[in-house]
Amino acid sequence: MSELINLSLEQVHDLALRTLIGNGMGEDHARAIADTITQGQRDECHSHGLYRVLVCVHSLRSGKVDPNARPTLSRPAPAIVSVDAHRGYSLLALQTGLPLLVEQARELGVAALVIRNCFHFSALWPEVEAIAAEGLVGLAMTPSHAWVAPEGGSQGVFGTNPLAFAWPRAGREPFVFDFATSAIARGDIELHARQGKPIPLGWGLDAEGRPSTDARAVLEGAMQTFGGHKGSALAAMIELMAGALIGDLTSAESLAFDAAAGATPCHGELLLAFDPARFLGGALEEGQRRAEQLFAAITGQGARLPSQRRFDARQRSARDGVWVAKTLLDDIERLAA
Ligand code: NDP
Ligand code: PYC
């Protein structure tokens, strides 16, 4: 196990920002990415924290990403806000479209934000949390690269395809879940490979299609879906909704576009926002009360809500800073230099 180094959140942000800018990323993209990476590290989501600086710099050096792309916004229908990222990273495009998504959801009850032509590396919970912070229910999904075999198969077809949901709660953290439809995010398998650690059975298959606990063999073979055929169907839905439906690449097409560059996947993202006040009208408080009953029935028997681990980590990190593997910091500092 690598030595761990304590950093403040400001130090995490500064390291991410100066490494990205030092490698040619435009400042507003770099700031949006450093903000998200800091949130990931803060909430102890290690596969989507500082580790992503390595992947972003590799992607910049591949020449695939436009580091200064300016997102453009269009309105194909009243309920649809569309932002073209023009082959830049997704987060500036998200910032561009989010205010109008919120406005349209309040106006119409339901609205969609489509982000197209974006390099996408980030966890989706910060995005649905931002929707919930506006008092709206949020749902987000995105493909990635075709690393994941369908249940019963052994070749990558699906991306790790995360699905995230947030429900706003008055005066407290929202109810949020955010998971890859693969058994685990690929970033976690990459971190196991970096540390030379075995992975549990059920995460993936080697290149011959055999279940394997060797992280590197699985990275060269195929990952497995979570929940067998159920995760497989959800992964397919995400290819359709956040690929075919929005006129952007599926995970297989994104992998072909990458052409072995090993860059961050480039494709689209779909976010949906629902306004409870529009759905419930005068019965809004009653709807919220019934949601709280549901949450109490979960926690009342000792089970935890999804994201509670993250919210606890968030408090701890704000107080004590975060612990980062020295090997990862050394790798990032080398890129920053
Ligand atoms: P995890 O399996 O670690 O967690 C999935 C969800 O389940 C989290 O909301 C987690 O909450 C919750 N959870 C875990 N254990 C419990 C429990 N015992 N009781 C209740 N809830 C629980 O996540 P994944 O590895 O699937 O994904 C990690 C991240 O990777 C996600 O944020 C995802 O967006 C990101 N990702 C991004 C991709 C991209 O293309 N941009 C691709 C794939 C993944 P908690 O966090 O509090 O533990
Ligand atoms: O961890 O699976 C993953 C992932 C893919 C793209 C960004 N993160």
Short mmCIF file of C-alpha atoms and ligand atoms in Angstrom, two decimals:
data_model
loop_
_atom_site.label_atom_id
_atom_site.label_comp_id
_atom_site.label_asym_id
_atom_site.label_seq_id
_atom_site.Cartn_x
_atom_site.Cartn_y
_atom_site.Cartn_z
CA MET A 1 0.00 0.00 0.00
CA SER A 2 1.37 3.40 -1.03
CA GLU A 3 2.15 6.02 1.60
CA LEU A 4 -0.74 8.49 2.02
CA ILE A 5 -0.34 12.27 2.00
CA ASN A 6 -2.81 14.70 3.57
CA LEU A 7 -3.97 17.61 1.38
CA SER A 8 -6.48 20.39 1.97
CA LEU A 9 -9.28 20.73 -0.58
CA GLU A 10 -7.60 23.96 -1.77
CA GLN A 11 -4.39 22.02 -2.44
CA VAL A 12 -6.31 19.37 -4.38
CA HIS A 13 -7.98 22.05 -6.51
CA ASP A 14 -4.75 23.93 -7.09
CA LEU A 15 -2.89 20.76 -8.14
CA ALA A 16 -5.61 19.75 -10.60
CA LEU A 17 -5.94 23.28 -12.00
CA ARG A 18 -2.26 23.98 -12.55
CA THR A 19 -1.62 20.51 -14.03
CA LEU A 20 -4.46 20.93 -16.51
CA ILE A 21 -3.55 24.49 -17.45
CA GLY A 22 0.14 23.54 -17.65
CA ASN A 23 -0.82 20.88 -20.20
CA GLY A 24 -2.75 23.29 -22.40
CA MET A 25 -6.31 23.12 -21.10
CA GLY A 26 -8.19 26.42 -21.50
CA GLU A 27 -8.70 28.10 -18.12
CA ASP A 28 -12.50 27.89 -17.94
CA HIS A 29 -12.46 24.18 -18.88
CA ALA A 30 -9.64 23.60 -16.38
CA ARG A 31 -11.59 25.32 -13.60
CA ALA A 32 -14.77 23.33 -14.31
CA ILE A 33 -12.77 20.07 -14.34
CA ALA A 34 -10.75 20.95 -11.21
CA ASP A 35 -14.01 21.77 -9.36
CA THR A 36 -15.46 18.34 -10.17
CA ILE A 37 -12.23 16.46 -9.44
CA THR A 38 -12.03 18.21 -6.06
CA GLN A 39 -15.63 17.22 -5.30
CA GLY A 40 -14.81 13.59 -6.19
CA GLN A 41 -11.71 13.53 -3.96
CA ARG A 42 -13.63 15.30 -1.16
CA ASP A 43 -16.42 12.68 -1.21
CA GLU A 44 -13.85 9.84 -1.29
CA CYS A 45 -14.85 8.71 -4.78
CA HIS A 46 -11.28 7.82 -5.60
CA SER A 47 -11.92 6.60 -9.15
CA HIS A 48 -13.26 10.06 -10.07
CA GLY A 49 -11.06 12.33 -7.97
CA LEU A 50 -7.43 13.34 -8.53
CA TYR A 51 -6.78 10.11 -10.49
CA ARG A 52 -8.72 11.69 -13.38
CA VAL A 53 -6.02 14.36 -13.81
CA LEU A 54 -3.82 11.62 -15.32
CA VAL A 55 -6.54 10.63 -17.78
CA CYS A 56 -7.36 14.24 -18.74
CA VAL A 57 -3.70 15.07 -19.42
CA HIS A 58 -3.27 11.87 -21.45
CA SER A 59 -6.38 12.87 -23.43
CA LEU A 60 -5.01 16.38 -24.03
CA ARG A 61 -1.72 14.94 -25.23
CA SER A 62 -3.57 12.56 -27.60
CA GLY A 63 -4.70 15.64 -29.55
CA LYS A 64 -8.31 14.39 -29.60
CA VAL A 65 -9.74 17.01 -27.23
CA ASP A 66 -10.23 20.67 -28.13
CA PRO A 67 -8.92 22.34 -24.94
CA ASN A 68 -10.56 25.67 -25.82
CA ALA A 69 -13.87 24.51 -27.34
CA ARG A 70 -16.76 26.96 -26.78
CA PRO A 71 -20.06 25.14 -26.09
CA THR A 72 -23.05 26.37 -28.12
CA LEU A 73 -26.67 26.14 -27.02
CA SER A 74 -29.79 25.46 -29.11
CA ARG A 75 -33.49 24.74 -28.42
CA PRO A 76 -34.78 21.95 -30.71
CA ALA A 77 -38.10 21.85 -28.78
CA PRO A 78 -39.51 23.78 -25.79
CA ALA A 79 -38.64 20.96 -23.37
CA ILE A 80 -35.24 20.16 -24.91
CA VAL A 81 -32.11 22.20 -24.25
CA SER A 82 -29.21 21.05 -26.42
CA VAL A 83 -25.56 22.00 -25.92
CA ASP A 84 -22.86 21.08 -28.41
CA ALA A 85 -19.51 20.76 -26.60
CA HIS A 86 -17.63 20.77 -29.92
CA ARG A 87 -15.22 18.06 -28.74
CA GLY A 88 -14.32 19.80 -25.51
CA TYR A 89 -14.85 18.31 -22.04
CA SER A 90 -18.47 18.02 -20.90
CA LEU A 91 -18.42 20.19 -17.78
CA LEU A 92 -18.40 23.64 -19.40
CA ALA A 93 -21.24 22.46 -21.66
CA LEU A 94 -23.13 21.39 -18.54
CA GLN A 95 -22.62 24.84 -16.97
CA THR A 96 -23.88 26.38 -20.21
CA GLY A 97 -27.11 24.35 -20.33
CA LEU A 98 -28.05 23.88 -16.67
CA PRO A 99 -29.72 27.26 -16.00
CA LEU A 100 -32.05 26.83 -18.99
CA LEU A 101 -32.80 23.21 -18.05
CA VAL A 102 -33.97 24.44 -14.63
CA GLU A 103 -35.99 27.28 -16.16
CA GLN A 104 -37.72 24.98 -18.66
CA ALA A 105 -38.46 22.29 -16.05
CA ARG A 106 -40.15 24.95 -13.90
CA GLU A 107 -42.10 26.22 -16.90
CA LEU A 108 -43.11 22.87 -18.40
CA GLY A 109 -42.88 20.42 -15.50
CA VAL A 110 -40.30 18.24 -17.30
CA ALA A 111 -37.29 19.21 -19.39
CA ALA A 112 -34.24 17.52 -20.90
CA LEU A 113 -30.66 18.71 -21.31
CA VAL A 114 -28.77 17.02 -24.13
CA ILE A 115 -24.99 17.45 -24.21
CA ARG A 116 -23.36 16.35 -27.47
CA ASN A 117 -19.80 15.84 -28.76
CA CYS A 118 -18.24 15.92 -25.30
CA PHE A 119 -15.33 14.15 -23.66
CA HIS A 120 -16.89 12.78 -20.47
CA PHE A 121 -14.99 11.48 -17.44
CA SER A 122 -16.95 12.68 -14.44
CA ALA A 123 -19.16 11.15 -11.78
CA LEU A 124 -22.81 12.10 -12.33
CA TRP A 125 -23.79 12.79 -8.71
CA PRO A 126 -22.53 16.42 -8.72
CA GLU A 127 -24.78 17.00 -11.74
CA VAL A 128 -27.99 15.54 -10.28
CA GLU A 129 -27.20 17.19 -6.94
CA ALA A 130 -27.08 20.53 -8.78
CA ILE A 131 -30.56 19.81 -10.19
CA ALA A 132 -31.88 18.82 -6.73
CA ALA A 133 -30.40 22.02 -5.25
CA GLU A 134 -32.98 23.83 -7.42
CA GLY A 135 -35.82 21.83 -5.82
CA LEU A 136 -36.12 19.57 -8.90
CA VAL A 137 -35.85 15.80 -9.32
CA GLY A 138 -32.86 14.93 -11.51
CA LEU A 139 -31.88 11.95 -13.62
CA ALA A 140 -28.66 11.65 -15.68
CA MET A 141 -27.04 9.01 -17.85
CA THR A 142 -24.14 8.69 -20.26
CA PRO A 143 -22.40 5.95 -22.29
CA SER A 144 -18.59 5.51 -22.18
CA HIS A 145 -16.49 2.95 -24.10
CA ALA A 146 -17.57 -0.59 -25.07
CA TRP A 147 -15.72 -2.35 -22.27
CA VAL A 148 -18.69 -4.24 -20.76
CA ALA A 149 -20.05 -7.58 -22.02
CA PRO A 150 -23.81 -8.15 -22.14
CA GLU A 151 -25.02 -10.83 -19.66
CA GLY A 152 -24.29 -14.20 -21.26
CA GLY A 153 -21.62 -12.77 -23.62
CA SER A 154 -17.89 -12.14 -23.31
CA GLN A 155 -17.16 -9.18 -25.64
CA GLY A 156 -17.49 -5.49 -24.77
CA VAL A 157 -20.66 -3.91 -26.17
CA PHE A 158 -21.80 -1.49 -23.48
CA GLY A 159 -20.00 1.31 -21.73
CA THR A 160 -19.78 1.40 -17.95
CA ASN A 161 -22.85 3.64 -18.46
CA PRO A 162 -23.62 5.41 -15.16
CA LEU A 163 -27.18 6.23 -14.08
CA ALA A 164 -27.73 8.90 -11.41
CA PHE A 165 -30.87 10.12 -9.64
CA ALA A 166 -31.49 12.88 -7.09
CA TRP A 167 -34.63 13.73 -5.09
CA PRO A 168 -34.58 17.06 -3.21
CA ARG A 169 -35.34 17.02 0.54
CA ALA A 170 -36.22 20.14 2.48
CA GLY A 171 -33.42 21.25 4.81
CA ARG A 172 -31.18 18.21 4.26
CA GLU A 173 -29.02 16.40 1.75
CA PRO A 174 -30.98 15.07 -1.24
CA PHE A 175 -31.62 11.37 -1.79
CA VAL A 176 -29.01 10.50 -4.46
CA PHE A 177 -27.77 7.36 -6.10
CA ASP A 178 -25.19 7.18 -8.86
CA PHE A 179 -23.82 3.90 -10.16
CA ALA A 180 -22.15 2.41 -13.19
CA THR A 181 -24.30 -0.29 -14.83
CA SER A 182 -21.13 -2.39 -14.89
CA ALA A 183 -20.38 -4.24 -11.63
CA ILE A 184 -17.99 -1.39 -10.76
CA ALA A 185 -16.63 1.73 -12.47
CA ARG A 186 -13.67 0.97 -14.75
CA GLY A 187 -11.69 3.58 -12.83
CA ASP A 188 -11.83 1.33 -9.76
CA ILE A 189 -10.39 -1.61 -11.70
CA GLU A 190 -7.66 0.71 -13.04
CA LEU A 191 -6.85 1.75 -9.45
CA HIS A 192 -6.62 -1.92 -8.41
CA ALA A 193 -4.28 -2.53 -11.37
CA ARG A 194 -2.09 0.46 -10.33
CA GLN A 195 -1.85 -0.96 -6.81
CA GLY A 196 -1.33 -4.58 -7.97
CA LYS A 197 -4.43 -5.64 -6.02
CA PRO A 198 -6.80 -8.49 -7.06
CA ILE A 199 -10.44 -7.68 -7.84
CA PRO A 200 -13.49 -9.68 -6.71
CA LEU A 201 -14.97 -12.31 -9.01
CA GLY A 202 -17.98 -10.89 -10.82
CA TRP A 203 -16.28 -7.68 -11.98
CA GLY A 204 -14.93 -9.05 -15.24
CA LEU A 205 -13.66 -11.70 -17.64
CA ASP A 206 -10.20 -12.20 -19.13
CA ALA A 207 -9.56 -12.06 -22.89
CA GLU A 208 -10.60 -15.75 -23.16
CA GLY A 209 -13.95 -14.99 -21.50
CA ARG A 210 -13.03 -16.65 -18.17
CA PRO A 211 -14.04 -15.01 -14.85
CA SER A 212 -10.90 -13.39 -13.44
CA THR A 213 -9.64 -11.65 -10.31
CA ASP A 214 -6.67 -10.14 -12.19
CA ALA A 215 -7.39 -6.42 -12.74
CA ARG A 216 -5.05 -6.14 -15.73
CA ALA A 217 -6.48 -9.27 -17.38
CA VAL A 218 -10.00 -7.86 -17.00
CA LEU A 219 -8.96 -4.48 -18.43
CA GLU A 220 -7.78 -6.43 -21.48
CA GLY A 221 -10.85 -8.68 -21.49
CA ALA A 222 -14.39 -7.51 -20.71
CA MET A 223 -16.11 -6.07 -17.66
CA GLN A 224 -19.41 -7.55 -16.38
CA THR A 225 -22.70 -5.78 -15.74
CA PHE A 226 -24.11 -5.41 -12.20
CA GLY A 227 -27.14 -7.60 -11.46
CA GLY A 228 -26.69 -9.84 -14.51
CA HIS A 229 -29.42 -9.38 -17.15
CA LYS A 230 -30.92 -6.41 -15.26
CA GLY A 231 -27.77 -4.28 -15.42
CA SER A 232 -27.34 -5.46 -19.01
CA ALA A 233 -30.80 -4.11 -19.96
CA LEU A 234 -30.19 -0.80 -18.14
CA ALA A 235 -26.83 -0.44 -19.93
CA ALA A 236 -28.61 -1.01 -23.27
CA MET A 237 -31.23 1.60 -22.34
CA ILE A 238 -28.47 4.15 -21.71
CA GLU A 239 -26.86 3.39 -25.10
CA LEU A 240 -30.27 4.09 -26.65
CA MET A 241 -31.33 7.14 -24.58
CA ALA A 242 -27.96 8.91 -24.33
CA GLY A 243 -26.64 7.67 -27.68
CA ALA A 244 -29.09 6.82 -30.46
CA LEU A 245 -31.94 9.06 -29.17
CA ILE A 246 -29.79 12.18 -28.86
CA GLY A 247 -27.94 11.60 -32.13
CA ASP A 248 -24.59 10.92 -30.53
CA LEU A 249 -22.14 8.01 -30.33
CA THR A 250 -22.81 4.69 -28.62
CA SER A 251 -20.01 3.26 -26.50
CA ALA A 252 -18.87 1.02 -29.39
CA GLU A 253 -18.77 4.02 -31.74
CA SER A 254 -16.96 6.11 -29.11
CA LEU A 255 -14.32 3.38 -28.71
CA ALA A 256 -13.86 3.25 -32.51
CA PHE A 257 -13.53 7.07 -32.59
CA ASP A 258 -10.82 6.80 -29.90
CA ALA A 259 -8.79 4.55 -32.25
CA ALA A 260 -6.60 3.19 -29.42
CA ALA A 261 -5.58 6.68 -28.24
CA GLY A 262 -6.74 5.78 -24.70
CA ALA A 263 -8.42 9.18 -24.30
CA THR A 264 -11.48 9.98 -22.20
CA PRO A 265 -14.58 8.64 -24.02
CA CYS A 266 -16.24 11.15 -26.41
CA HIS A 267 -20.03 10.90 -26.82
CA GLY A 268 -23.18 12.54 -25.39
CA GLU A 269 -25.08 12.82 -22.11
CA LEU A 270 -28.78 13.09 -21.25
CA LEU A 271 -30.08 14.87 -18.13
CA LEU A 272 -33.75 15.11 -17.16
CA ALA A 273 -35.33 17.47 -14.62
CA PHE A 274 -38.85 17.12 -13.13
CA ASP A 275 -40.53 19.85 -11.09
CA PRO A 276 -42.43 18.34 -8.12
CA ALA A 277 -44.40 21.58 -7.74
CA ARG A 278 -45.76 21.12 -11.29
CA PHE A 279 -46.57 17.43 -10.77
CA LEU A 280 -48.15 17.86 -7.34
CA GLY A 281 -49.53 21.42 -7.32
CA GLY A 282 -51.32 21.94 -4.00
CA ALA A 283 -50.34 18.44 -2.88
CA LEU A 284 -46.60 19.23 -2.91
CA GLU A 285 -46.14 18.98 0.86
CA GLU A 286 -48.09 15.72 0.99
CA GLY A 287 -45.83 14.26 -1.74
CA GLN A 288 -42.74 15.34 0.16
CA ARG A 289 -44.11 13.86 3.39
CA ARG A 290 -44.71 10.51 1.69
CA ALA A 291 -41.15 10.53 0.28
CA GLU A 292 -39.81 11.14 3.80
CA GLN A 293 -41.87 8.17 5.06
CA LEU A 294 -40.13 6.01 2.46
CA PHE A 295 -36.66 7.19 3.53
CA ALA A 296 -37.54 6.65 7.22
CA ALA A 297 -38.66 3.08 6.43
CA ILE A 298 -35.19 2.43 4.96
CA THR A 299 -33.07 4.03 7.66
CA GLY A 300 -35.43 2.99 10.49
CA GLN A 301 -34.30 -0.62 10.15
CA GLY A 302 -30.58 0.21 10.11
CA ALA A 303 -30.13 0.27 6.33
CA ARG A 304 -28.38 3.30 4.87
CA LEU A 305 -29.42 5.61 2.09
CA PRO A 306 -27.21 5.72 -1.01
CA SER A 307 -24.77 8.67 -0.86
CA GLN A 308 -24.69 8.69 2.96
CA ARG A 309 -21.08 7.45 2.85
CA ARG A 310 -20.25 10.34 0.50
CA PHE A 311 -22.01 12.94 2.62
CA ASP A 312 -20.14 11.71 5.72
CA ALA A 313 -16.84 11.83 3.77
CA ARG A 314 -17.70 15.37 2.60
CA GLN A 315 -17.93 16.59 6.19
CA ARG A 316 -14.77 14.76 7.22
CA SER A 317 -12.79 16.13 4.25
CA ALA A 318 -13.91 19.72 4.88
CA ARG A 319 -12.63 19.34 8.45
CA ASP A 320 -9.51 17.17 8.06
CA GLY A 321 -8.53 17.40 4.38
CA VAL A 322 -8.13 14.30 2.20
CA TRP A 323 -5.60 11.46 2.04
CA VAL A 324 -4.06 10.78 -1.36
CA ALA A 325 -1.63 8.02 -2.42
CA LYS A 326 1.89 9.46 -2.73
CA THR A 327 2.43 7.46 -5.95
CA LEU A 328 -0.57 9.24 -7.52
CA LEU A 329 0.63 12.67 -6.34
CA ASP A 330 4.12 11.95 -7.72
CA ASP A 331 2.63 10.97 -11.10
CA ILE A 332 0.53 14.17 -11.21
CA GLU A 333 3.43 16.40 -10.10
CA ARG A 334 5.54 14.92 -12.93
CA LEU A 335 2.83 15.96 -15.41
CA ALA A 336 2.51 19.40 -13.78
CA ALA A 337 6.25 19.95 -14.16
P1 NDP B 1 -20.54 2.34 -6.27
O1 NDP B 1 -20.87 0.91 -6.55
O2 NDP B 1 -19.39 2.67 -5.40
O3 NDP B 1 -21.82 3.09 -5.64
C1 NDP B 1 -23.04 3.11 -6.30
C2 NDP B 1 -24.12 3.78 -5.48
O4 NDP B 1 -24.59 2.87 -4.48
C3 NDP B 1 -23.67 5.04 -4.73
O5 NDP B 1 -24.73 5.97 -4.77
C4 NDP B 1 -23.42 4.49 -3.32
O6 NDP B 1 -23.51 5.49 -2.31
C5 NDP B 1 -24.51 3.47 -3.20
N1 NDP B 1 -24.24 2.44 -2.21
C6 NDP B 1 -23.11 1.69 -2.09
N2 NDP B 1 -23.25 0.83 -1.06
C7 NDP B 1 -24.47 1.04 -0.52
C8 NDP B 1 -25.20 0.47 0.56
N3 NDP B 1 -24.68 -0.50 1.31
N4 NDP B 1 -26.43 0.95 0.83
C9 NDP B 1 -26.96 1.94 0.08
N5 NDP B 1 -26.32 2.52 -0.96
C10 NDP B 1 -25.10 2.07 -1.25
O7 NDP B 1 -20.38 3.14 -7.65
P2 NDP B 1 -19.85 2.70 -9.09
O8 NDP B 1 -18.53 2.04 -9.01
O9 NDP B 1 -20.92 1.96 -9.79
O10 NDP B 1 -19.69 4.16 -9.77
C11 NDP B 1 -18.77 5.10 -9.19
C12 NDP B 1 -18.83 6.41 -9.90
O11 NDP B 1 -18.28 6.29 -11.19
C13 NDP B 1 -20.21 7.02 -10.09
O12 NDP B 1 -20.20 8.29 -9.48
C14 NDP B 1 -20.38 7.15 -11.59
O13 NDP B 1 -21.06 8.31 -12.04
C15 NDP B 1 -18.94 7.18 -12.06
N6 NDP B 1 -18.84 6.69 -13.43
C16 NDP B 1 -18.72 7.60 -14.45
C17 NDP B 1 -18.66 7.18 -15.76
C18 NDP B 1 -18.61 8.13 -16.90
O14 NDP B 1 -18.60 7.71 -18.03
N7 NDP B 1 -18.61 9.43 -16.70
C19 NDP B 1 -18.69 5.75 -16.09
C20 NDP B 1 -18.86 4.89 -14.95
C21 NDP B 1 -18.93 5.35 -13.68
P3 NDP B 1 -22.12 5.99 -1.57
O15 NDP B 1 -21.37 6.73 -2.64
O16 NDP B 1 -22.58 6.84 -0.44
O17 NDP B 1 -21.41 4.73 -1.13
O1 PYC B 2 -14.82 4.65 -14.39
O2 PYC B 2 -15.97 3.54 -15.88
C1 PYC B 2 -15.39 4.54 -15.50
C2 PYC B 2 -15.36 5.72 -16.36
C3 PYC B 2 -15.51 5.78 -17.70
C4 PYC B 2 -15.42 7.10 -18.08
C5 PYC B 2 -15.22 7.83 -16.96
N1 PYC B 2 -15.20 6.97 -15.91
#
